[in-house]
Coordinates of C-alpha atoms and ligand atoms in Angstrom, one line a residue:
M2 CA -35.8 -42.4 63.6
T3 CA -36.8 -45.3 61.4
T4 CA -37.8 -45.3 57.7
A5 CA -41.5 -46.0 57.1
H6 CA -43.0 -46.9 53.7
G7 CA -46.5 -45.9 52.6
Y8 CA -48.6 -44.3 50.0
A9 CA -48.9 -40.5 49.6
A10 CA -50.6 -37.9 47.6
T11 CA -48.2 -35.1 46.5
S12 CA -50.8 -32.8 45.1
P13 CA -54.6 -32.6 44.7
T14 CA -54.4 -34.1 41.3
S15 CA -51.6 -36.7 41.6
P16 CA -52.7 -40.3 42.3
L17 CA -51.4 -41.8 45.5
A18 CA -48.0 -43.4 45.0
P19 CA -45.3 -45.2 47.1
F20 CA -43.6 -42.8 49.5
S21 CA -40.9 -43.3 52.2
F22 CA -40.5 -41.1 55.2
E23 CA -39.1 -41.0 58.7
R24 CA -41.0 -41.9 61.9
R25 CA -39.6 -40.8 65.3
A26 CA -38.0 -43.5 67.5
P27 CA -40.5 -44.5 70.3
G28 CA -40.2 -42.3 73.3
A29 CA -40.9 -43.3 76.9
Q30 CA -44.7 -42.9 76.5
D31 CA -44.9 -44.2 73.0
V32 CA -46.2 -47.4 71.4
A33 CA -44.7 -48.6 68.1
L34 CA -46.9 -50.8 65.9
D35 CA -46.9 -52.6 62.6
V36 CA -50.0 -51.6 60.7
L37 CA -52.0 -54.7 59.7
Y38 CA -55.1 -53.1 58.2
C39 CA -56.3 -49.6 57.4
G40 CA -59.8 -48.6 56.5
V41 CA -60.5 -46.1 53.7
C42 CA -62.6 -43.1 55.0
H43 CA -64.1 -40.5 52.7
S44 CA -62.1 -38.0 54.8
D45 CA -58.9 -39.6 53.3
L46 CA -60.2 -38.7 49.8
H47 CA -61.3 -35.2 50.9
T48 CA -57.7 -34.7 52.3
A49 CA -55.7 -36.3 49.5
R50 CA -57.5 -34.0 47.0
N51 CA -57.4 -30.9 49.3
E52 CA -61.2 -30.6 49.3
W53 CA -61.0 -29.0 52.7
H54 CA -58.3 -26.6 51.6
N55 CA -55.9 -27.5 54.4
T56 CA -53.9 -30.4 53.1
I57 CA -50.1 -30.4 53.8
Y58 CA -48.3 -32.4 51.1
P59 CA -47.0 -35.0 50.9
S60 CA -50.1 -36.5 52.5
V61 CA -50.3 -40.1 53.8
P62 CA -53.9 -40.7 54.7
G63 CA -55.4 -43.4 56.9
H64 CA -57.0 -43.1 60.3
E65 CA -58.8 -46.5 60.7
I66 CA -55.8 -48.5 61.9
V67 CA -55.5 -51.9 63.4
G68 CA -52.0 -53.1 64.2
R69 CA -49.7 -55.2 66.4
V70 CA -47.4 -53.7 69.0
T71 CA -43.7 -54.1 68.2
A72 CA -42.1 -52.0 70.9
V73 CA -43.2 -49.9 73.9
G74 CA -41.5 -47.0 75.8
D75 CA -40.3 -47.4 79.4
L76 CA -43.3 -45.6 80.9
V77 CA -46.0 -47.5 78.9
S78 CA -48.1 -49.6 81.1
K79 CA -51.2 -50.5 79.2
F80 CA -49.6 -52.3 76.2
K81 CA -46.9 -54.8 75.6
V82 CA -45.2 -56.2 72.5
G83 CA -47.6 -58.5 70.5
D84 CA -50.8 -56.8 71.6
L85 CA -53.5 -56.0 69.0
V86 CA -54.3 -52.3 69.0
G87 CA -56.2 -49.6 67.2
V88 CA -55.4 -46.0 66.3
G89 CA -58.1 -43.6 65.1
C90 CA -58.2 -40.1 63.9
M91 CA -56.1 -38.5 66.7
V92 CA -52.6 -39.1 67.9
D93 CA -52.2 -36.3 70.4
S94 CA -53.9 -33.3 72.1
C95 CA -52.8 -30.7 74.7
Q96 CA -54.2 -32.9 77.6
H97 CA -54.8 -29.9 79.9
C98 CA -57.7 -27.9 78.5
V99 CA -61.3 -28.5 79.8
P100 CA -62.4 -30.7 76.8
C101 CA -59.2 -32.8 77.1
A102 CA -59.8 -33.2 80.9
D103 CA -63.3 -34.3 80.1
G104 CA -62.1 -37.0 77.7
L105 CA -63.2 -34.9 74.6
E106 CA -59.8 -34.6 73.0
Q107 CA -61.5 -34.2 69.6
Y108 CA -62.7 -30.8 70.8
C109 CA -59.3 -29.8 72.4
D110 CA -59.1 -26.0 72.8
N111 CA -55.6 -26.1 71.4
G112 CA -56.5 -28.3 68.5
F113 CA -55.9 -32.1 68.5
T114 CA -53.1 -33.6 66.4
G115 CA -54.6 -35.5 63.5
T116 CA -53.3 -39.0 62.7
Y117 CA -52.5 -37.5 59.3
N118 CA -52.3 -33.8 58.2
G119 CA -51.2 -33.1 61.9
P120 CA -49.4 -30.8 62.6
M121 CA -47.4 -32.4 65.4
F122 CA -46.7 -30.4 68.5
P123 CA -44.5 -28.7 69.4
N124 CA -42.5 -28.5 66.2
G125 CA -45.3 -28.3 63.6
T126 CA -44.1 -31.2 61.4
N127 CA -46.7 -33.0 59.4
T128 CA -48.2 -36.3 60.6
Y129 CA -48.5 -39.4 58.4
G130 CA -51.3 -41.8 58.7
G131 CA -52.1 -45.5 58.4
Y132 CA -51.5 -46.1 54.7
S133 CA -48.0 -47.1 55.8
N134 CA -46.2 -50.1 57.3
H135 CA -45.6 -48.9 60.8
M136 CA -46.4 -46.1 63.2
V137 CA -45.3 -44.6 66.6
V138 CA -48.2 -43.3 68.7
R139 CA -48.4 -41.8 72.2
E140 CA -49.9 -44.5 74.6
S141 CA -52.9 -42.4 75.6
F142 CA -54.1 -42.4 72.0
V143 CA -53.8 -46.2 71.4
L144 CA -56.9 -48.4 71.8
R145 CA -57.3 -52.0 72.9
V146 CA -58.8 -54.4 70.4
S147 CA -60.6 -57.3 71.9
H148 CA -62.4 -58.7 68.8
G149 CA -61.1 -62.1 67.5
L150 CA -58.2 -62.5 65.0
D151 CA -60.5 -63.3 62.1
D152 CA -62.3 -59.9 62.5
L153 CA -59.3 -57.6 62.5
A154 CA -59.7 -56.2 59.0
A155 CA -63.4 -55.5 59.7
V156 CA -62.6 -53.9 63.0
A157 CA -60.4 -51.2 61.4
P158 CA -63.3 -49.0 60.2
L159 CA -64.7 -48.8 63.8
L160 CA -61.8 -46.5 64.6
C161 CA -63.4 -43.7 62.6
A162 CA -66.7 -44.8 61.0
G163 CA -67.7 -46.6 64.2
I164 CA -66.9 -43.8 66.7
T165 CA -68.2 -41.0 64.5
T166 CA -71.6 -42.6 64.5
Y167 CA -71.5 -44.1 68.1
S168 CA -70.7 -40.8 69.7
P169 CA -73.7 -38.7 68.5
L170 CA -76.0 -41.7 69.0
R171 CA -74.9 -41.8 72.7
Q172 CA -74.8 -38.0 73.1
W173 CA -78.5 -37.8 72.0
K174 CA -79.3 -40.8 74.1
V175 CA -80.7 -43.0 71.4
G176 CA -82.3 -46.2 72.7
P177 CA -85.4 -48.3 72.8
G178 CA -88.6 -46.5 71.8
H179 CA -86.7 -44.0 69.6
K180 CA -87.3 -43.6 65.9
V181 CA -83.9 -42.9 64.4
G182 CA -83.0 -42.0 60.8
I183 CA -79.6 -42.6 59.3
V184 CA -78.9 -40.7 56.1
G185 CA -76.5 -42.3 53.6
L186 CA -75.5 -45.9 53.4
G187 CA -71.7 -45.6 53.1
G188 CA -68.9 -46.3 55.5
L189 CA -70.3 -44.2 58.3
G190 CA -74.0 -44.8 57.5
H191 CA -73.8 -48.6 57.6
M192 CA -72.0 -48.4 61.0
G193 CA -74.7 -46.0 62.2
V194 CA -77.4 -48.5 61.2
K195 CA -75.7 -51.4 63.0
I196 CA -74.9 -49.4 66.2
A197 CA -78.3 -47.6 66.5
A198 CA -80.1 -51.0 66.0
A199 CA -77.9 -52.5 68.7
M200 CA -78.8 -49.7 71.0
G201 CA -82.4 -50.7 70.6
A202 CA -83.8 -47.9 68.3
H203 CA -86.2 -48.3 65.5
V204 CA -83.9 -47.5 62.6
V205 CA -84.9 -46.0 59.2
L206 CA -82.3 -45.8 56.5
F207 CA -82.4 -43.0 53.9
T208 CA -80.5 -43.7 50.7
T209 CA -80.2 -42.2 47.2
S210 CA -79.4 -45.7 45.9
E211 CA -82.4 -47.9 45.2
S212 CA -80.0 -50.9 45.1
K213 CA -79.1 -50.6 48.8
R214 CA -82.6 -51.4 50.1
E215 CA -82.0 -55.1 50.9
D216 CA -78.6 -54.5 52.4
A217 CA -80.0 -51.8 54.8
L218 CA -82.6 -54.2 56.1
R219 CA -79.9 -57.0 56.5
L220 CA -77.7 -54.5 58.4
G221 CA -80.4 -53.8 60.9
A222 CA -82.7 -51.1 59.6
K223 CA -86.5 -51.7 60.1
E224 CA -87.5 -49.5 57.1
V225 CA -85.7 -48.0 54.1
V226 CA -86.6 -44.8 52.4
V227 CA -85.3 -43.8 49.0
S228 CA -84.9 -40.1 49.6
K229 CA -85.5 -39.0 46.0
N230 CA -89.1 -40.4 46.3
A231 CA -91.2 -37.5 47.7
D232 CA -94.1 -39.8 48.6
E233 CA -91.9 -42.1 50.7
M234 CA -90.4 -39.1 52.5
A235 CA -93.8 -37.5 53.2
A236 CA -95.0 -40.7 54.9
H237 CA -92.4 -40.0 57.7
A238 CA -93.1 -36.3 58.2
N239 CA -92.8 -35.0 61.8
S240 CA -92.0 -38.5 63.2
F241 CA -88.3 -38.8 64.0
D242 CA -86.6 -38.3 67.4
F243 CA -83.2 -38.2 65.9
I244 CA -81.5 -38.2 62.5
L245 CA -77.8 -38.8 61.9
N246 CA -76.8 -37.4 58.5
T247 CA -73.6 -39.0 57.1
V248 CA -73.8 -37.7 53.5
A249 CA -70.5 -36.6 52.0
A250 CA -72.0 -34.1 49.5
A251 CA -73.9 -30.9 49.8
H252 CA -77.6 -31.4 49.7
N253 CA -81.0 -30.0 50.8
L254 CA -81.3 -30.4 54.6
D255 CA -84.9 -29.2 54.7
V256 CA -86.3 -32.4 53.4
F257 CA -84.8 -34.2 56.4
L258 CA -85.5 -31.5 59.0
G259 CA -89.2 -31.8 58.1
L260 CA -89.1 -35.4 59.2
L261 CA -88.2 -34.5 62.8
K262 CA -90.9 -34.3 65.4
L263 CA -91.2 -31.6 68.1
D264 CA -87.8 -31.1 69.7
G265 CA -86.2 -33.6 67.3
T266 CA -82.5 -33.2 66.4
M267 CA -80.6 -33.8 63.1
T268 CA -76.9 -34.1 63.6
L269 CA -74.5 -33.7 60.7
V270 CA -71.3 -35.7 60.6
G271 CA -70.8 -35.6 56.8
A272 CA -68.2 -32.9 55.9
P273 CA -68.8 -32.0 52.2
E274 CA -66.4 -30.0 50.1
T275 CA -69.0 -27.3 49.4
P276 CA -71.6 -26.0 51.9
H277 CA -75.2 -27.3 52.1
P278 CA -77.8 -24.7 51.1
S279 CA -78.9 -22.9 54.2
P280 CA -81.9 -24.6 55.9
N281 CA -85.2 -22.9 56.0
V282 CA -85.6 -21.2 59.4
F283 CA -89.4 -21.9 59.6
G284 CA -88.7 -25.6 59.3
L285 CA -86.7 -25.3 62.5
I286 CA -88.8 -22.8 64.6
M287 CA -92.2 -24.2 64.0
K288 CA -91.3 -27.5 65.8
R289 CA -88.3 -26.3 67.9
R290 CA -86.2 -28.6 65.8
R291 CA -82.4 -28.7 66.3
L292 CA -79.6 -28.9 63.7
A293 CA -76.3 -30.1 65.3
G294 CA -72.9 -31.4 64.4
S295 CA -70.5 -33.9 65.9
L296 CA -66.8 -34.8 65.4
I297 CA -65.5 -38.3 65.8
G298 CA -65.3 -39.1 69.6
G299 CA -62.9 -38.9 72.5
I300 CA -60.4 -41.7 73.3
K301 CA -62.4 -43.0 76.3
E302 CA -65.5 -43.1 74.3
T303 CA -63.7 -44.8 71.4
Q304 CA -62.6 -47.6 73.8
E305 CA -66.2 -47.8 75.0
M306 CA -67.4 -48.1 71.4
L307 CA -64.8 -50.9 70.6
D308 CA -65.9 -52.8 73.6
F309 CA -69.6 -52.3 72.8
C310 CA -69.0 -53.6 69.3
A311 CA -67.0 -56.6 70.5
E312 CA -69.8 -57.4 73.0
H313 CA -72.6 -57.1 70.3
G314 CA -70.6 -58.9 67.6
I315 CA -70.5 -55.7 65.5
V316 CA -67.8 -55.2 62.8
S317 CA -67.8 -53.3 59.5
D318 CA -68.9 -54.9 56.2
I319 CA -65.8 -54.6 54.2
E320 CA -64.1 -55.2 50.8
T321 CA -60.3 -55.8 51.4
I322 CA -58.0 -54.2 48.8
P323 CA -54.3 -54.2 48.1
M324 CA -52.6 -50.9 48.7
D325 CA -52.0 -50.3 44.9
Q326 CA -55.8 -50.3 44.3
I327 CA -56.4 -47.2 46.4
E328 CA -57.3 -44.9 43.4
T329 CA -59.8 -47.5 42.2
A330 CA -61.3 -47.5 45.7
Y331 CA -61.6 -43.7 45.7
T332 CA -63.3 -43.7 42.2
R333 CA -65.8 -46.2 43.4
M334 CA -66.4 -44.3 46.7
L335 CA -67.3 -41.2 44.7
K336 CA -70.0 -43.2 42.9
S337 CA -71.4 -44.4 46.3
D338 CA -70.3 -47.9 45.2
V339 CA -68.7 -49.3 48.4
K340 CA -70.0 -52.3 50.3
Y341 CA -69.6 -50.7 52.8
R342 CA -66.0 -49.9 53.6
F343 CA -62.7 -50.6 51.8
V344 CA -59.9 -51.8 54.0
I345 CA -56.3 -52.0 52.9
D346 CA -54.4 -55.2 53.7
M347 CA -51.1 -53.7 54.6
A348 CA -49.3 -56.9 53.9
T349 CA -49.7 -55.9 50.2
L350 CA -47.6 -52.8 50.6
Ligands
LIG4 P1 -69.0 -42.8 52.0 O1 -68.6 -44.1 52.3 O2 -68.6 -42.2 50.7 O3 -70.6 -42.6 52.2 C1 -71.3 -41.5 52.0 C2 -72.7 -41.8 51.5 O4 -73.4 -40.6 51.3 C3 -72.7 -42.5 50.2 O5 -72.5 -43.9 50.3 C4 -74.2 -42.2 49.7 O6 -75.1 -43.1 50.3 C5 -74.4 -40.8 50.3 N1 -74.2 -39.8 49.2 C6 -73.0 -39.6 48.5 N2 -73.2 -38.5 47.7 C7 -74.5 -38.1 47.9 C8 -75.2 -37.1 47.3 N3 -74.7 -36.3 46.3 N4 -76.5 -36.9 47.7 C9 -77.0 -37.7 48.7 N5 -76.3 -38.7 49.2 C10 -75.1 -38.9 48.8 O7 -68.3 -41.7 53.0 P2 -68.0 -41.9 54.6 O8 -66.6 -42.4 54.7 O9 -69.1 -42.6 55.2 O10 -68.0 -40.4 55.1 C11 -69.1 -39.6 55.0 C12 -68.8 -38.1 55.3 O11 -68.5 -38.0 56.7 C13 -67.6 -37.6 54.6 O12 -67.8 -36.2 54.2 C14 -66.5 -37.7 55.6 O13 -65.4 -36.8 55.4 C15 -67.3 -37.3 56.8 N6 -66.7 -37.7 58.1 C16 -66.9 -37.0 59.2 C17 -66.5 -37.3 60.4 C18 -66.8 -36.5 61.6 O14 -66.1 -36.7 62.6 N7 -67.8 -35.7 61.6 C19 -65.7 -38.5 60.6 C20 -65.5 -39.3 59.4 C21 -66.0 -38.9 58.2 P3 -76.4 -43.6 49.6 O15 -75.9 -44.3 48.3 O16 -77.0 -44.5 50.6 O17 -77.2 -42.4 49.3
LIG5 ZN1 -62.6 -41.0 58.9

C-alpha cells in the first residue's frame, strides 16, 4: 500500500477538500502512474453532490486522466516506466461476459468498476479517481497517449468527453452526407462538434447560450441554432439524420425529436439529476424516429478514439486550474460557463 493525496467530497454539501488515502501496491498486471492532468466532467459534480443518489463518501472524483507510468507489474507487456498514458471512466470489469468479450466493458453484465465510486471487485471497497497524485490501474484499462507533450492537459478530457461522443457517432455511422445535431456546447458537446466534423458530417450545434455562436463555428459546426428561438428551430424540422444530446439538465426532448427526419435517431448521453419530461409518442411514431442512449465507450474503442484524435489533431479546448479552485470550477460549470473543459494541473496539488 502507498499513501495517495487528493481532494474528496465527504458529503453532498461539503466542498471538496484535501484527503489522504491508501492505494494498493501494483500487482503483476498493474500499472502505477503519477497523475499529470485530470479533466473536470459534469459527472464528477453529479457524484460529489450525490445527484445520482449512489455516492459512496468520501468521494475522490476524476476520470479524465493523463499520467506518466512510474512502475509496472511483472506481467505487464504494453507499458513501461516513463510512458504517457490515459485512464478513463473504468478501471476494471468481469472480462468474461458477452459485452466484455466484445470489447464493451462499459456494458459489462456484472457491472464495470468505475474509476471512482467503484466498488472494487472482489472486496467491494470504494475506488478513488484522478483528483489525486497517483493511481494503480489494471493494464487492460490503461490507454496509450500518442499526442505531443504540449497537448497533454488538453488530451485529458478525451478520456471521457471524447469517448462519450465518439462512440455514439461511430455506432450510428455518422459520416459525409449526414446532417448531425449536437445539443449543448459544454465539455461533451464541444468534443462532439469537433469529432463529428472530423468524421465529415454537416454539424449543427444547438445551444441555450447566444454567446457561444462564434465558438461553435470555430470548433467545426456549419450552423448554430439557439434552441430557445422557435423560428430558428422550425427551420430545421424533419431534417436531421442523427442528434447527440449532451445536456446535463432535464428538458423538453420533443423540440429536438421533431427535427429528426424519417428513421432519424436522437441519442442521449447527458445524465441529469431529474428525469426529462416523457417524450410525445406521436412525435416518434409518425416518422419512425428513435430515441436512444449511450454510455462512454469500451477500452478498444477508447484507444481508437485517442488515435483518431491524434491523427486529426483534435484535443479539447481547456482552461487549466489549480486543484484548490475546483469548487469555483463547479460553480461556473453549473452556469454553463466553461470554455470548454476545466483541467486540473495536478502539480498544484
Ligand atoms: P457541461 O460541460 O456542464 O455541459 C453541459 C451543457 O449542457 C452546458 O454547457 C449547456 O450548453 C447545456 N445545458 C446546461 N443546462 C442546460 C439546461 N438547463 N437546458 C439546456 N441546456 C443546458 O457537462 P458535460 O461534462 O459535457 O456533461 C454533460 C452531461 O453528460 C452530464 O449530465 C454528464 O453527467 C453526462 N455524461 C454522460 C456520459 C455517458 O457516458 N453517457 C459521460 C460523461 C458525462 P449550452 O450553454 O450550449 O446550452
Ligand atoms: Zn465523465
